[in-house]
Amino acid sequence: MNLIEALLLGIVEGVTEFLPVSSTGHLTIAEGLLGLPVDDPGITAFTAIIQVGAIAAVIIYFRSDIGRLAGAWFRGLVSGQAREAPDYRFAWYVILGSIPIGIVGFLAQGLISGPLRNMWVVVVVALVGWAR
């Protein structure tokens, strides 16, 4: 991968991360259109690294909300009165809502990094199928 390809993939990630579309799917399509082997471990690693940057940006942007919810959650663990706060319940909703995708990702990691990484699967199933 050269610098121009890396810049183009960075732009695709930056634009699609905050839209209600699959940034990973669009990155995979862009990699395929650039002629990059989407199943190559180096390309997969690059995709993961640029997505870490987008995730870091989200964490920085929402740092006050994350801190408020984390504080409410920790206070609620030791104080009955703090458990009445809406932020305490909301923090639990975020935690509980994250568990299913974590379990699916862990159990299906071989499938996700193997056959589901194929560009046709991404285009037809992930983008077109889920958009219906």
PDB file of C-alpha atoms in Angstrom:
ATOM      1  CA  MET A   1       0.000   0.000   0.000  1.00  0.00           C
ATOM      2  CA  ASN A   2       1.338   3.407  -0.915  1.00  0.00           C
ATOM      3  CA  LEU A   3       0.759   6.807   0.677  1.00  0.00           C
ATOM      4  CA  ILE A   4      -2.036   7.823  -1.725  1.00  0.00           C
ATOM      5  CA  GLU A   5      -3.947   4.594  -1.042  1.00  0.00           C
ATOM      6  CA  ALA A   6      -3.500   5.090   2.704  1.00  0.00           C
ATOM      7  CA  LEU A   7      -4.775   8.680   2.444  1.00  0.00           C
ATOM      8  CA  LEU A   8      -7.800   7.597   0.395  1.00  0.00           C
ATOM      9  CA  LEU A   9      -8.665   4.891   2.926  1.00  0.00           C
ATOM     10  CA  GLY A  10      -8.257   7.404   5.746  1.00  0.00           C
ATOM     11  CA  ILE A  11     -10.668   9.759   4.013  1.00  0.00           C
ATOM     12  CA  VAL A  12     -13.208   6.951   3.481  1.00  0.00           C
ATOM     13  CA  GLU A  13     -12.959   6.051   7.182  1.00  0.00           C
ATOM     14  CA  GLY A  14     -13.257   9.662   8.297  1.00  0.00           C
ATOM     15  CA  VAL A  15     -16.303  10.356   6.157  1.00  0.00           C
ATOM     16  CA  THR A  16     -18.189   7.118   6.787  1.00  0.00           C
ATOM     17  CA  GLU A  17     -17.472   6.656  10.512  1.00  0.00           C
ATOM     18  CA  PHE A  18     -19.958   9.332  11.530  1.00  0.00           C
ATOM     19  CA  LEU A  19     -22.628   8.538   8.948  1.00  0.00           C
ATOM     20  CA  PRO A  20     -25.253   5.865   9.545  1.00  0.00           C
ATOM     21  CA  VAL A  21     -23.433   3.483   7.183  1.00  0.00           C
ATOM     22  CA  SER A  22     -20.864   0.757   7.681  1.00  0.00           C
ATOM     23  CA  SER A  23     -17.438   2.367   7.705  1.00  0.00           C
ATOM     24  CA  THR A  24     -15.809  -1.083   7.703  1.00  0.00           C
ATOM     25  CA  GLY A  25     -17.896  -2.148   4.727  1.00  0.00           C
ATOM     26  CA  HIS A  26     -17.001   0.984   2.814  1.00  0.00           C
ATOM     27  CA  LEU A  27     -13.329   0.553   3.690  1.00  0.00           C
ATOM     28  CA  THR A  28     -13.436  -3.020   2.375  1.00  0.00           C
ATOM     29  CA  ILE A  29     -15.052  -1.852  -0.856  1.00  0.00           C
ATOM     30  CA  ALA A  30     -12.499   0.961  -1.239  1.00  0.00           C
ATOM     31  CA  GLU A  31      -9.665  -1.502  -0.630  1.00  0.00           C
ATOM     32  CA  GLY A  32     -11.090  -3.778  -3.316  1.00  0.00           C
ATOM     33  CA  LEU A  33     -11.510  -0.902  -5.782  1.00  0.00           C
ATOM     34  CA  LEU A  34      -7.903   0.116  -5.160  1.00  0.00           C
ATOM     35  CA  GLY A  35      -6.837  -3.433  -5.996  1.00  0.00           C
ATOM     36  CA  LEU A  36      -5.654  -4.180  -2.461  1.00  0.00           C
ATOM     37  CA  PRO A  37      -6.062  -7.746  -1.172  1.00  0.00           C
ATOM     38  CA  VAL A  38      -8.821  -7.338   1.425  1.00  0.00           C
ATOM     39  CA  ASP A  39      -7.927 -10.632   3.092  1.00  0.00           C
ATOM     40  CA  ASP A  40      -4.265  -9.665   3.554  1.00  0.00           C
ATOM     41  CA  PRO A  41      -3.322  -9.406   7.257  1.00  0.00           C
ATOM     42  CA  GLY A  42      -1.456  -6.146   6.614  1.00  0.00           C
ATOM     43  CA  ILE A  43      -4.496  -4.521   5.015  1.00  0.00           C
ATOM     44  CA  THR A  44      -6.711  -5.795   7.829  1.00  0.00           C
ATOM     45  CA  ALA A  45      -4.265  -4.374  10.385  1.00  0.00           C
ATOM     46  CA  PHE A  46      -4.247  -0.997   8.604  1.00  0.00           C
ATOM     47  CA  THR A  47      -8.061  -0.968   8.625  1.00  0.00           C
ATOM     48  CA  ALA A  48      -8.061  -1.686  12.362  1.00  0.00           C
ATOM     49  CA  ILE A  49      -5.498   1.033  13.074  1.00  0.00           C
ATOM     50  CA  ILE A  50      -7.356   3.796  11.244  1.00  0.00           C
ATOM     51  CA  GLN A  51     -10.579   2.744  12.969  1.00  0.00           C
ATOM     52  CA  VAL A  52      -8.833   3.073  16.337  1.00  0.00           C
ATOM     53  CA  GLY A  53      -8.233   6.715  15.441  1.00  0.00           C
ATOM     54  CA  ALA A  54     -11.935   7.229  14.741  1.00  0.00           C
ATOM     55  CA  ILE A  55     -12.867   5.512  18.000  1.00  0.00           C
ATOM     56  CA  ALA A  56     -10.368   7.703  19.874  1.00  0.00           C
ATOM     57  CA  ALA A  57     -11.974  10.786  18.335  1.00  0.00           C
ATOM     58  CA  VAL A  58     -15.411   9.640  19.516  1.00  0.00           C
ATOM     59  CA  ILE A  59     -14.106   8.981  23.019  1.00  0.00           C
ATOM     60  CA  ILE A  60     -12.469  12.417  23.151  1.00  0.00           C
ATOM     61  CA  TYR A  61     -15.607  14.118  21.844  1.00  0.00           C
ATOM     62  CA  PHE A  62     -17.870  12.357  24.364  1.00  0.00           C
ATOM     63  CA  ARG A  63     -15.368  12.366  27.235  1.00  0.00           C
ATOM     64  CA  SER A  64     -17.565  14.458  29.529  1.00  0.00           C
ATOM     65  CA  ASP A  65     -20.595  12.214  28.940  1.00  0.00           C
ATOM     66  CA  ILE A  66     -18.490   9.078  29.400  1.00  0.00           C
ATOM     67  CA  GLY A  67     -17.008  10.491  32.602  1.00  0.00           C
ATOM     68  CA  ARG A  68     -20.441  11.467  33.924  1.00  0.00           C
ATOM     69  CA  LEU A  69     -21.879   8.003  33.231  1.00  0.00           C
ATOM     70  CA  ALA A  70     -18.834   6.197  34.630  1.00  0.00           C
ATOM     71  CA  GLY A  71     -18.939   8.338  37.764  1.00  0.00           C
ATOM     72  CA  ALA A  72     -22.654   7.683  38.233  1.00  0.00           C
ATOM     73  CA  TRP A  73     -22.119   3.955  37.749  1.00  0.00           C
ATOM     74  CA  PHE A  74     -19.282   3.747  40.287  1.00  0.00           C
ATOM     75  CA  ARG A  75     -21.232   5.874  42.801  1.00  0.00           C
ATOM     76  CA  GLY A  76     -24.241   3.610  42.321  1.00  0.00           C
ATOM     77  CA  LEU A  77     -22.168   0.556  43.172  1.00  0.00           C
ATOM     78  CA  VAL A  78     -21.615   1.838  46.705  1.00  0.00           C
ATOM     79  CA  SER A  79     -24.612   4.080  47.350  1.00  0.00           C
ATOM     80  CA  GLY A  80     -28.273   3.146  47.273  1.00  0.00           C
ATOM     81  CA  GLN A  81     -29.270   6.760  46.784  1.00  0.00           C
ATOM     82  CA  ALA A  82     -26.980   7.082  43.747  1.00  0.00           C
ATOM     83  CA  ARG A  83     -28.741   4.103  42.148  1.00  0.00           C
ATOM     84  CA  GLU A  84     -31.825   6.281  41.716  1.00  0.00           C
ATOM     85  CA  ALA A  85     -30.013   8.606  39.294  1.00  0.00           C
ATOM     86  CA  PRO A  86     -30.951   8.298  35.595  1.00  0.00           C
ATOM     87  CA  ASP A  87     -27.259   8.276  34.640  1.00  0.00           C
ATOM     88  CA  TYR A  88     -26.683   5.177  36.778  1.00  0.00           C
ATOM     89  CA  ARG A  89     -29.417   3.284  34.935  1.00  0.00           C
ATOM     90  CA  PHE A  90     -28.261   4.606  31.576  1.00  0.00           C
ATOM     91  CA  ALA A  91     -24.706   3.416  32.306  1.00  0.00           C
ATOM     92  CA  TRP A  92     -26.091  -0.065  32.993  1.00  0.00           C
ATOM     93  CA  TYR A  93     -28.033   0.061  29.703  1.00  0.00           C
ATOM     94  CA  VAL A  94     -24.820   0.869  27.838  1.00  0.00           C
ATOM     95  CA  ILE A  95     -22.969  -1.968  29.575  1.00  0.00           C
ATOM     96  CA  LEU A  96     -25.755  -4.511  29.041  1.00  0.00           C
ATOM     97  CA  GLY A  97     -26.283  -3.398  25.450  1.00  0.00           C
ATOM     98  CA  SER A  98     -22.598  -3.965  24.688  1.00  0.00           C
ATOM     99  CA  ILE A  99     -22.442  -7.530  25.985  1.00  0.00           C
ATOM    100  CA  PRO A 100     -24.300  -9.285  23.107  1.00  0.00           C
ATOM    101  CA  ILE A 101     -22.076  -7.852  20.363  1.00  0.00           C
ATOM    102  CA  GLY A 102     -18.990  -8.668  22.417  1.00  0.00           C
ATOM    103  CA  ILE A 103     -20.097 -12.290  22.760  1.00  0.00           C
ATOM    104  CA  VAL A 104     -20.963 -12.582  19.052  1.00  0.00           C
ATOM    105  CA  GLY A 105     -17.658 -10.993  18.051  1.00  0.00           C
ATOM    106  CA  PHE A 106     -15.672 -13.315  20.307  1.00  0.00           C
ATOM    107  CA  LEU A 107     -17.482 -16.485  19.220  1.00  0.00           C
ATOM    108  CA  ALA A 108     -17.460 -15.624  15.509  1.00  0.00           C
ATOM    109  CA  GLN A 109     -13.991 -14.113  15.214  1.00  0.00           C
ATOM    110  CA  GLY A 110     -12.790 -16.887  12.877  1.00  0.00           C
ATOM    111  CA  LEU A 111     -15.789 -16.426  10.620  1.00  0.00           C
ATOM    112  CA  ILE A 112     -15.520 -12.640  10.685  1.00  0.00           C
ATOM    113  CA  SER A 113     -11.813 -12.554   9.831  1.00  0.00           C
ATOM    114  CA  GLY A 114     -12.154 -15.381   7.296  1.00  0.00           C
ATOM    115  CA  PRO A 115     -15.012 -15.948   4.858  1.00  0.00           C
ATOM    116  CA  LEU A 116     -17.024 -12.865   5.850  1.00  0.00           C
ATOM    117  CA  ARG A 117     -14.086 -10.621   4.861  1.00  0.00           C
ATOM    118  CA  ASN A 118     -14.807 -11.354   1.184  1.00  0.00           C
ATOM    119  CA  MET A 119     -15.745  -8.201  -0.740  1.00  0.00           C
ATOM    120  CA  TRP A 120     -18.875  -9.754  -2.280  1.00  0.00           C
ATOM    121  CA  VAL A 121     -20.175 -10.743   1.133  1.00  0.00           C
ATOM    122  CA  VAL A 122     -19.608  -7.188   2.344  1.00  0.00           C
ATOM    123  CA  VAL A 123     -21.314  -5.602  -0.655  1.00  0.00           C
ATOM    124  CA  VAL A 124     -24.274  -7.935  -1.118  1.00  0.00           C
ATOM    125  CA  VAL A 125     -25.052  -9.112   2.395  1.00  0.00           C
ATOM    126  CA  ALA A 126     -23.811  -6.357   4.679  1.00  0.00           C
ATOM    127  CA  LEU A 127     -24.571  -3.232   2.658  1.00  0.00           C
ATOM    128  CA  VAL A 128     -27.424  -4.184   0.347  1.00  0.00           C
ATOM    129  CA  GLY A 129     -29.086  -6.782   2.582  1.00  0.00           C
ATOM    130  CA  TRP A 130     -29.082  -4.690   5.728  1.00  0.00           C
ATOM    131  CA  ALA A 131     -30.234  -1.575   3.848  1.00  0.00           C
ATOM    132  CA  ARG A 132     -33.518  -3.182   2.801  1.00  0.00           C
TER     133      ARG A 132
END
